[in-house]
Structures are given as C-alpha cells and as structure tokens.
PDB file of C-alpha atoms in Angstrom:
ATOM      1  CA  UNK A   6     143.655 -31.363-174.780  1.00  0.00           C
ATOM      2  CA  UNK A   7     140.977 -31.885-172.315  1.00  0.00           C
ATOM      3  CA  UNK A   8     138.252 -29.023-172.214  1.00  0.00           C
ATOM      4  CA  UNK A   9     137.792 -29.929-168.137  1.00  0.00           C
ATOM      5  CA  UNK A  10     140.606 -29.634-167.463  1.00  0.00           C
ATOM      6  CA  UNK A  11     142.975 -26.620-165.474  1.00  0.00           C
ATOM      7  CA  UNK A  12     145.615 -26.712-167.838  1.00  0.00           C
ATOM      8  CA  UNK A  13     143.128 -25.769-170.759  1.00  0.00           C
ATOM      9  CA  UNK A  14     141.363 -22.868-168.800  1.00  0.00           C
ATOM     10  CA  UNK A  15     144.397 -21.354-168.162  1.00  0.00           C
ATOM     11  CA  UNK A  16     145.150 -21.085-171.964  1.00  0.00           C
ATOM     12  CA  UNK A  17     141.976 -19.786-172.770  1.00  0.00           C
ATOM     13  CA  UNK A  18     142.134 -17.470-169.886  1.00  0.00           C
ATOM     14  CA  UNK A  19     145.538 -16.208-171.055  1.00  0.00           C
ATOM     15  CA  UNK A  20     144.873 -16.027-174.645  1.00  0.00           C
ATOM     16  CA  UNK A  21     141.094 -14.023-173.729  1.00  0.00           C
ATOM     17  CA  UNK A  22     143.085 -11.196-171.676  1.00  0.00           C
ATOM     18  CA  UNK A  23     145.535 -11.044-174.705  1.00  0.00           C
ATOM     19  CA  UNK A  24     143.170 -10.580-177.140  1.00  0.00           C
ATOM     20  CA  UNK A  25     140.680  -8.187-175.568  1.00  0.00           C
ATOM     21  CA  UNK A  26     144.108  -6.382-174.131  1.00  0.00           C
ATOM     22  CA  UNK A  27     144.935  -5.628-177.863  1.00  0.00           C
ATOM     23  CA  UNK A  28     141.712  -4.784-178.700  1.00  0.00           C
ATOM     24  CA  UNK A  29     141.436  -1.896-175.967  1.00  0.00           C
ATOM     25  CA  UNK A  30     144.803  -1.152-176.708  1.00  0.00           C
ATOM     26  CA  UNK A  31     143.994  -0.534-180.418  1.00  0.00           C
ATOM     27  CA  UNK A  32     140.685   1.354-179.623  1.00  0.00           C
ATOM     28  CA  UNK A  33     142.641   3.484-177.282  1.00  0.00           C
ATOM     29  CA  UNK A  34     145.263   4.301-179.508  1.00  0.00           C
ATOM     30  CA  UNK A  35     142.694   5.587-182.552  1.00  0.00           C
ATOM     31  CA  UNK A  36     140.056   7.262-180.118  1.00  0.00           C
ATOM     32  CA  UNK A  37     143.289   9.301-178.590  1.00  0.00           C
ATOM     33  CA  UNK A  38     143.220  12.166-180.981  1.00  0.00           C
ATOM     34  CA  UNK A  39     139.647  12.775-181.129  1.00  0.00           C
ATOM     35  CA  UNK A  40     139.559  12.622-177.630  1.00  0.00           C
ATOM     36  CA  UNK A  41     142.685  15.126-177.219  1.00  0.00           C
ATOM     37  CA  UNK A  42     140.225  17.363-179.509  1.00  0.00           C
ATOM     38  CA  UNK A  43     137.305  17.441-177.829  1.00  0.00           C
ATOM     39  CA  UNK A  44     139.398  17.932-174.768  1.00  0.00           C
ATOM     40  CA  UNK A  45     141.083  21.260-176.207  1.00  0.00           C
ATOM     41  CA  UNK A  46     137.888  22.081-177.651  1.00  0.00           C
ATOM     42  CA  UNK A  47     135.878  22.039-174.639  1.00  0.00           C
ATOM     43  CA  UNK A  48     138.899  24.568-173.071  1.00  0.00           C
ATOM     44  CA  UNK A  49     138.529  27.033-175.621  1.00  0.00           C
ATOM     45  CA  UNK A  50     134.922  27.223-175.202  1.00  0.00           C
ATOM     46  CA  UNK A  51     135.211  27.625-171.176  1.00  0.00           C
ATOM     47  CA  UNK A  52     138.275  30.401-171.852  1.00  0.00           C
ATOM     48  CA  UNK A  53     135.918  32.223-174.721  1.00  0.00           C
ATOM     49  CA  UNK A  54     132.991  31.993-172.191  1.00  0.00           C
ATOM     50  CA  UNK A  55     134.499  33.900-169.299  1.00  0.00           C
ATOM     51  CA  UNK A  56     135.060  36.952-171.913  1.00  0.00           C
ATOM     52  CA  UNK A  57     131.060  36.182-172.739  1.00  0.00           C
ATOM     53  CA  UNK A  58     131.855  34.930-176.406  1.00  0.00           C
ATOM     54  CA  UNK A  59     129.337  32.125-177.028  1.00  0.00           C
ATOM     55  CA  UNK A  60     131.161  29.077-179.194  1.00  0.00           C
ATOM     56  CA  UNK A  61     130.290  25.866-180.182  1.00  0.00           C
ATOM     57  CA  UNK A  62     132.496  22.814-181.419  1.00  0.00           C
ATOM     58  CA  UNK A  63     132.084  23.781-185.156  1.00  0.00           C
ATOM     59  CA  UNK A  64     133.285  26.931-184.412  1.00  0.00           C
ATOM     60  CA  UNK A  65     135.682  27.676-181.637  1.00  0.00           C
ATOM     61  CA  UNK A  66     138.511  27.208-183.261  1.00  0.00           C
ATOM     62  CA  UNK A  67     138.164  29.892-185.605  1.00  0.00           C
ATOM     63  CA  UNK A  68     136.935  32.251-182.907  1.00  0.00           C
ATOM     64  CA  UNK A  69     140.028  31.360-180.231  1.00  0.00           C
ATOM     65  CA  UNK A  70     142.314  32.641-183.321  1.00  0.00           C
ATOM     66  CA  UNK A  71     140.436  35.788-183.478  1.00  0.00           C
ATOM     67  CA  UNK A  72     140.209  36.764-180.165  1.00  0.00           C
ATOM     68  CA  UNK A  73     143.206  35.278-178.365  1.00  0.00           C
ATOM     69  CA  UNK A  74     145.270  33.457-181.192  1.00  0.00           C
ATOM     70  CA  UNK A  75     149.279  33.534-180.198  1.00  0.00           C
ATOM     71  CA  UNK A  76     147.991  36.284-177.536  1.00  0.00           C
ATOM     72  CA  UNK A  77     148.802  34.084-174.777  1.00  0.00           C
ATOM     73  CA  UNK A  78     151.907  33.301-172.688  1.00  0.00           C
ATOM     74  CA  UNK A  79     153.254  31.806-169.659  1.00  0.00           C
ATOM     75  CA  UNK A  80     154.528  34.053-166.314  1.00  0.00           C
ATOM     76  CA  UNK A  81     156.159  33.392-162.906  1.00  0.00           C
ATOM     77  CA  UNK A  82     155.486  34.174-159.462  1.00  0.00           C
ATOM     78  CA  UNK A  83     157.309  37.245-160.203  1.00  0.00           C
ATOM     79  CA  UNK A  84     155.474  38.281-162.646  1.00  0.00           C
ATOM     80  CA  UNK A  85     157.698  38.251-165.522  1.00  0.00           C
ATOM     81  CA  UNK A  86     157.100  36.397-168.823  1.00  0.00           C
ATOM     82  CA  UNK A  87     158.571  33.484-169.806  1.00  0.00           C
ATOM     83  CA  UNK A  88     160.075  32.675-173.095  1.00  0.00           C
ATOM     84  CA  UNK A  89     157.740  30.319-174.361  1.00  0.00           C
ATOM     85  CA  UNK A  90     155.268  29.647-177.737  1.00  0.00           C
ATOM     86  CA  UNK A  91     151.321  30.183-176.856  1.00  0.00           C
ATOM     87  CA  UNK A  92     150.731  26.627-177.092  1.00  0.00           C
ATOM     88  CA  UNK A  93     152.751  26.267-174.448  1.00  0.00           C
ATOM     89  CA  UNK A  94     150.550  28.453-171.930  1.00  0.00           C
ATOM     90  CA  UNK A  95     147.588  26.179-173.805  1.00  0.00           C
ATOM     91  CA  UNK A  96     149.285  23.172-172.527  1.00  0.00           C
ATOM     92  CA  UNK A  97     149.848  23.960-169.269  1.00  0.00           C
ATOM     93  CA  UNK A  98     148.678  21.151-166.967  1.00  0.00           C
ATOM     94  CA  UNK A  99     147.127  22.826-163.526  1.00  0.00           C
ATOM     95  CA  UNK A 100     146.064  19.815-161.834  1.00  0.00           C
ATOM     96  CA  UNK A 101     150.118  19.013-162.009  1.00  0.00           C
ATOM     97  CA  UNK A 102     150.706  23.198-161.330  1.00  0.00           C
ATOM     98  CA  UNK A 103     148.600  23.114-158.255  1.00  0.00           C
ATOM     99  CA  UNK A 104     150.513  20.610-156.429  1.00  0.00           C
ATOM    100  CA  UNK A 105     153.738  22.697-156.472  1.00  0.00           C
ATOM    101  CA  UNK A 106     154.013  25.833-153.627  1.00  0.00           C
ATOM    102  CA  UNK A 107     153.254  29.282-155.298  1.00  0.00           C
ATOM    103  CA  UNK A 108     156.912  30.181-156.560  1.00  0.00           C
ATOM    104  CA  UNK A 109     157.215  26.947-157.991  1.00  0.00           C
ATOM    105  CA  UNK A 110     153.900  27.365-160.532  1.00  0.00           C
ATOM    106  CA  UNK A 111     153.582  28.135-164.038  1.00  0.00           C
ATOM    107  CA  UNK A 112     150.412  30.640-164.532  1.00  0.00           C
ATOM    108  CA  UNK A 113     149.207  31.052-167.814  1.00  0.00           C
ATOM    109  CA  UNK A 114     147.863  34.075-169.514  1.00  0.00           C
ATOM    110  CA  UNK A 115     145.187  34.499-172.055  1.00  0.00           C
ATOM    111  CA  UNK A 116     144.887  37.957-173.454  1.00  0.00           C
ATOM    112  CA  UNK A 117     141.687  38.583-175.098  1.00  0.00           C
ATOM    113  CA  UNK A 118     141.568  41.812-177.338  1.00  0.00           C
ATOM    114  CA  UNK A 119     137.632  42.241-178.408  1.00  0.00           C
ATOM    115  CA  UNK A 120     135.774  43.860-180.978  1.00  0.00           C
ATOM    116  CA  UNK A 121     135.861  47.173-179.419  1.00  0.00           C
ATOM    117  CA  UNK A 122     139.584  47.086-178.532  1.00  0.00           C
ATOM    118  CA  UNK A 123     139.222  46.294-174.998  1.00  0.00           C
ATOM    119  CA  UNK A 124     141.672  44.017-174.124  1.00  0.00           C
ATOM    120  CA  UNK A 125     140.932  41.432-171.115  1.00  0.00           C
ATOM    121  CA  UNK A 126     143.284  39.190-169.417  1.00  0.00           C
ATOM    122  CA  UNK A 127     141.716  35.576-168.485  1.00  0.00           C
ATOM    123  CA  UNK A 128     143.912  33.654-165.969  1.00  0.00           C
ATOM    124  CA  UNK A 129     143.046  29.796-165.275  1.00  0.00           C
ATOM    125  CA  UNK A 130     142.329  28.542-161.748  1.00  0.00           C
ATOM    126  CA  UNK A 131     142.083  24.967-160.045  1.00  0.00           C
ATOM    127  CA  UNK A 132     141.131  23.661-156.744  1.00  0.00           C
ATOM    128  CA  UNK A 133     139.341  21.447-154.775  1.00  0.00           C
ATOM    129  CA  UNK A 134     135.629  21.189-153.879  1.00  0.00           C
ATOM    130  CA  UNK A 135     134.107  18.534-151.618  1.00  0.00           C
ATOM    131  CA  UNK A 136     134.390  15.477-154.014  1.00  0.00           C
ATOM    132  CA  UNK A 137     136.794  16.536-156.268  1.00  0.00           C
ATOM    133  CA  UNK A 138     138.706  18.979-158.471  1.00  0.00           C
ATOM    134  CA  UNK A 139     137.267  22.345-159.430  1.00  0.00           C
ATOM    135  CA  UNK A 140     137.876  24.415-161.698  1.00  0.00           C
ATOM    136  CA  UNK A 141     137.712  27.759-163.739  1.00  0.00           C
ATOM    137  CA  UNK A 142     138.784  30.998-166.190  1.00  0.00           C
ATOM    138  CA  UNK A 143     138.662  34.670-164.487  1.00  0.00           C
ATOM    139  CA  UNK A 144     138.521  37.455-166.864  1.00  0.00           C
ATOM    140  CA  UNK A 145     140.075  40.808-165.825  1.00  0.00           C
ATOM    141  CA  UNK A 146     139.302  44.195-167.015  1.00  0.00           C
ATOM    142  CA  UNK A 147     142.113  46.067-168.576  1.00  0.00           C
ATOM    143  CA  UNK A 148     143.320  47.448-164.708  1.00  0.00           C
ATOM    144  CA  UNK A 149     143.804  44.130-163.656  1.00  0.00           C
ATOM    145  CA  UNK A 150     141.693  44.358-160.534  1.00  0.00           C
ATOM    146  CA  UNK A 151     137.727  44.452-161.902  1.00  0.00           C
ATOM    147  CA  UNK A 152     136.361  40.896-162.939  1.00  0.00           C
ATOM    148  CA  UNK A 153     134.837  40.823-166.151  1.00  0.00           C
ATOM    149  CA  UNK A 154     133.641  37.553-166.263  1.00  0.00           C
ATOM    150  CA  UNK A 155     134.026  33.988-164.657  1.00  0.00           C
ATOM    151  CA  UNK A 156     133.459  30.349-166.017  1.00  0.00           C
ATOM    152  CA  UNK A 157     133.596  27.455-163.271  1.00  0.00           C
ATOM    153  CA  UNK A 158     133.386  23.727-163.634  1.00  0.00           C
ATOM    154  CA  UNK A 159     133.919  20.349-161.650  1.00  0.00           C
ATOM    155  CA  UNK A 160     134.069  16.767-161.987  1.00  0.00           C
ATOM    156  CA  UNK A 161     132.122  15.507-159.093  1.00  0.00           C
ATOM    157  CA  UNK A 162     130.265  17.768-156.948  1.00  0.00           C
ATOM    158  CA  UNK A 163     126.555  17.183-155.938  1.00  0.00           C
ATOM    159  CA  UNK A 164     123.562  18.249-158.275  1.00  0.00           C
ATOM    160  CA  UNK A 165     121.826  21.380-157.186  1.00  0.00           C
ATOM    161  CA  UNK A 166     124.276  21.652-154.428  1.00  0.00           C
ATOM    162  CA  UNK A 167     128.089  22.337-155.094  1.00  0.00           C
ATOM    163  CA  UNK A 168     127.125  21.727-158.732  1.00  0.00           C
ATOM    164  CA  UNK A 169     125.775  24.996-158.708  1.00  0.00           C
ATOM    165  CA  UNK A 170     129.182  26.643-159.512  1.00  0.00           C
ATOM    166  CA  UNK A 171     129.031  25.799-162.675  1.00  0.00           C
ATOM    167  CA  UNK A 172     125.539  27.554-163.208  1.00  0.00           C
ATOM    168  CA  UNK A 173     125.437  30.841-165.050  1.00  0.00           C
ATOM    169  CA  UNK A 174     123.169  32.821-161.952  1.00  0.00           C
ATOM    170  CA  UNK A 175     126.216  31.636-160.037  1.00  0.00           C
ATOM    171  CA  UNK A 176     128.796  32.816-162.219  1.00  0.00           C
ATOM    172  CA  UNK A 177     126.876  36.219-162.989  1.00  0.00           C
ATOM    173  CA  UNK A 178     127.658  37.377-159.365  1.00  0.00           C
ATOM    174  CA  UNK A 179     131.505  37.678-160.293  1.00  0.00           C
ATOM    175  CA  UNK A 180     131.536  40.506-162.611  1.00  0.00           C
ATOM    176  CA  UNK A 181     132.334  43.814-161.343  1.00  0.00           C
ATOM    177  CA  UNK A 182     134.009  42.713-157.999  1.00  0.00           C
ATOM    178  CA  UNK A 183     137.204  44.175-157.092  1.00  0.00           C
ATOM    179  CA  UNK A 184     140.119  41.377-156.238  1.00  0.00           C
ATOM    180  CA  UNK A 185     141.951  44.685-154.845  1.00  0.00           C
ATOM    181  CA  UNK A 186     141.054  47.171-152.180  1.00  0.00           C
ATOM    182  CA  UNK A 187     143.396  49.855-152.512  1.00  0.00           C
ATOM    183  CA  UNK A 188     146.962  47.824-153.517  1.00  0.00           C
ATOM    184  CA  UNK A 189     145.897  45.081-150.957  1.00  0.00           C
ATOM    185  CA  UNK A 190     144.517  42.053-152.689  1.00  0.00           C
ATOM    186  CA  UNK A 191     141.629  40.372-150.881  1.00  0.00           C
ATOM    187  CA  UNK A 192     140.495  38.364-154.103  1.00  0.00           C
ATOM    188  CA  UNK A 193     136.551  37.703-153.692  1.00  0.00           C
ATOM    189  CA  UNK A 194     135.076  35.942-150.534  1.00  0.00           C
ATOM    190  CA  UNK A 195     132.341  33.639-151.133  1.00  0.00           C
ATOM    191  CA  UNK A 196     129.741  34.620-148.407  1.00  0.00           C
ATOM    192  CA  UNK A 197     127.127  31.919-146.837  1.00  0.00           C
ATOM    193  CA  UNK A 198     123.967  33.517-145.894  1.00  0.00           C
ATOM    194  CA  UNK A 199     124.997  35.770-148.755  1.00  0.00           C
ATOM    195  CA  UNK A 200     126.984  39.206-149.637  1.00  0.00           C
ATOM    196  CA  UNK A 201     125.807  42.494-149.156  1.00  0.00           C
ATOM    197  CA  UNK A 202     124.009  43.834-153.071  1.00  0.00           C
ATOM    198  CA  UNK A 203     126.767  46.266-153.180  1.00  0.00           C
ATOM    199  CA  UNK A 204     129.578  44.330-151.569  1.00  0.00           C
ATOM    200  CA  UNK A 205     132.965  44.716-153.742  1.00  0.00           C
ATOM    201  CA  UNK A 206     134.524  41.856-153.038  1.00  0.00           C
ATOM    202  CA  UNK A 207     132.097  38.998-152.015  1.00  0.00           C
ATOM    203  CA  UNK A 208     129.288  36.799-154.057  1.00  0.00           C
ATOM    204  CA  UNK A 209     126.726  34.927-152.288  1.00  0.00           C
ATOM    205  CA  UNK A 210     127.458  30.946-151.519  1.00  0.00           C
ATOM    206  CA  UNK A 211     125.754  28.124-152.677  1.00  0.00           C
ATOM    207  CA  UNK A 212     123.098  27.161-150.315  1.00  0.00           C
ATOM    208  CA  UNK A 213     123.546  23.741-149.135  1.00  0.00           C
ATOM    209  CA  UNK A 214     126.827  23.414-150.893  1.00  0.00           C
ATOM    210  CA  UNK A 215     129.069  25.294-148.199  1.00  0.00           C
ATOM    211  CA  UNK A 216     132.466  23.370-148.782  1.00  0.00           C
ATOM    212  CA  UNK A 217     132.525  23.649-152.680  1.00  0.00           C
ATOM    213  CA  UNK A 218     132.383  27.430-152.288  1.00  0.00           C
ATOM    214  CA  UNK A 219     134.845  27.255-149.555  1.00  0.00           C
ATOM    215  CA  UNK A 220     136.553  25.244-151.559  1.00  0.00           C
ATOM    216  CA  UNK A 221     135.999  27.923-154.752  1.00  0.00           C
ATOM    217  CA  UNK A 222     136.919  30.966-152.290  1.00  0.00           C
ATOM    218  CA  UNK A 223     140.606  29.030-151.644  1.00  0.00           C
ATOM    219  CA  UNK A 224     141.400  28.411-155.147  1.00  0.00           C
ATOM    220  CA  UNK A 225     140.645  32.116-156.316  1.00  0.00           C
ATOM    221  CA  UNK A 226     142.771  33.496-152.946  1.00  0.00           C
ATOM    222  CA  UNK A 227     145.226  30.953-153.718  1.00  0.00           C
ATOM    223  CA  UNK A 228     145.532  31.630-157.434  1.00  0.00           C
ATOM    224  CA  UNK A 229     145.519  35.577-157.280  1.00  0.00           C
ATOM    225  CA  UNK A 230     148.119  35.337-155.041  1.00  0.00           C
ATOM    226  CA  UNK A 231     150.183  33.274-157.553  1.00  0.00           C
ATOM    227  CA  UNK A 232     149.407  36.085-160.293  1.00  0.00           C
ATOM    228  CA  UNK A 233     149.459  39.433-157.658  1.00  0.00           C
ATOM    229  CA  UNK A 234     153.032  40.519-159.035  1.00  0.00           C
ATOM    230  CA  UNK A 235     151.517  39.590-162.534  1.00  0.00           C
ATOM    231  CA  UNK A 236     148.532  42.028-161.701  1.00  0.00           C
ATOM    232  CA  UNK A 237     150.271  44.615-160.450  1.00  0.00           C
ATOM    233  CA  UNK A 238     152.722  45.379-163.079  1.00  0.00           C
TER     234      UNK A 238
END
C-alpha cells in the first residue's frame, strides 16, 4: 500500500483513535474505584470537619463509623423520614437535587453524636458562586436553630477572592448564629461591608468576592428552607 497516499492515512488514522480509545478506556475503567474512593473520602472529611473532627485519608473511615456510622438518613420537604439505608443519604447527588423545586428534593441528614453525648445534625448544601458550583456541610446544635460549625468548598472561584469561602477565618464566623428569630427562619445573611460583632444572623462577606457570597447567602436561604419542616419538628 502506498505510505503517500489518502487511503493509507486514513487506516492509520482509524486504527490510532482505536487503539488509544481502548487504552483510555482501560485506564478509565481501573482508575474508577480509586477515584470513587478518594471521592467519598474527601466527603467524609468535609462532613467530619463541620462538627470540628480533624481526619485524614488513613483515617476517616474509621472515624465516620464512630461518629455518624448508619446515623444518617434521607427526609422530605415535609420533614418526614424516608425509608431508606444510610448509604443512601451518602449517595445522594445534590448537584442533580438542586435542579429540582424545593418539594421535589431529597435532603440528607447526618447525625453526629460526639464524645460528650451531644448530638449535632449536619445537613449538606449546594449552590452557585460566580464561576461555578459551591458547596458545603452546616452543623446544627441539638435545637436545630444554633450553627455549630460550617465547611464550604468550590470548584472554580477566584484565589483570594470568592475562594475565600473555603478558608477557615471565613468559616469561623458561622458558629453561634441563629438561622431562626423567634419561629421565623431568616437563615444567615452574608453582609458586605461586614456584620455587626454581635449580629445573630449575619457573617461578614468576602471583600472583593461579592457574588460568591451572594451566591453562598442563596444556597443557605434556599437550603434551610428545604429542611425548615425538618428543623422544626
């Protein structure tokens, strides 16, 4: 067959995308579970964090039995449980949840009992920020209205700006503020020029990065709202 000619580079074309097709298929297929792993391990860590429990990779496994274990389910937007195994509250995919309206939503439940017998309910938010999805674990005192900690992440926002939510000093500001005043829920406003020292229910903004915390003060409205018959039961 003639090297120069069209016919030939075709083949060689084809065959080339074949081959390097199965490779990536192959390399795809064995990374999957690790990758599935790291994925679930990196979860637990951000759910343990919100409750302050410091975890690493080697380790977070054993502590997500002890704390939380099959102490987590699934509820509706009225509140009530569902029937379903803890794993499948683990599995629950938000960034499918938070394209449905509110009544529509599964809304997971992680209840934490600690070493003092305190038991703290962590509830999983999503929304959007100004390049992408954000996202986060609330932990709830034992009334269901005090925060007692918060974990936030992101996939794209800009370093030292929106980025910032996922900074502890950020994150500090959460705990102690009432989502409740009286039975009214007003979740936590995310203030730009920043919040009053002994403001209930607001946490300064990120300077320079006003539409991530815009974005950060939706999700938590819009999420509490999803879990207010939850909260008040």
């Amino acid at each position: 067959m003639d090297r120069q000619g069209n016919k030939y580079t075709f083949l060689y074309a084809s065959v080339m995308v074949i081959v390097v097709a199965t490779i990536l298929a192959f390399v795809a297929e064995a990374l999957g579970p690790i990758q599935k792993q790291n994925e679930e391990e990196a979860k637990m860590i951000d759910i343990l964090k919100s409750v302050s429990i410091e975890s690493t990779t080697a380790n977070v496994a054993d502590k997500y039995e002890e704390y939380i274990g099959d102490k987590s389910y699934i509820v509706n937007y009225e509140g009530e449980r569902q029937d379903a195994s803890p794993q499948a509250a683990f599995n629950v995919d938000l960034s499918k949840e938070v394209r449905k309206p509110l009544p529509e939503r599964q809304y997971p439940v992680y209840e934490c009992h600690l070493d003092n017998g305190e038991v703290k309910y962590i509830l999983p938010v999503r929304g959007k920020g100004l390049w992408g999805p954000i996202w986060g674990y609330i932990a709830l005192n034992q009334d269901k209205q005090t925060i007692y900690g918060a974990t936030f992440d992101h996939k794209g926002e800009t370093p030292g700006l929106g980025a910032e939510i996922a900074n502890d000093a950020f994150q500090q500001q959460f705990k102690g503020k009432s989502i409740f005043d009286n039975e009214e829920l007003v979740s936590v406003q995310v203030v730009k020029g920043g919040a009053p020292d002994d403001a209930p229910h607001s946490v300064d903004a990120i300077s320079g990065g006003t539409i991530t915390s815009q974005g950060l003060e939706t999700m938590l409205m819009d999420y509490f709202n999803g879990y207010e018959a939850f909260l008040k039961k």
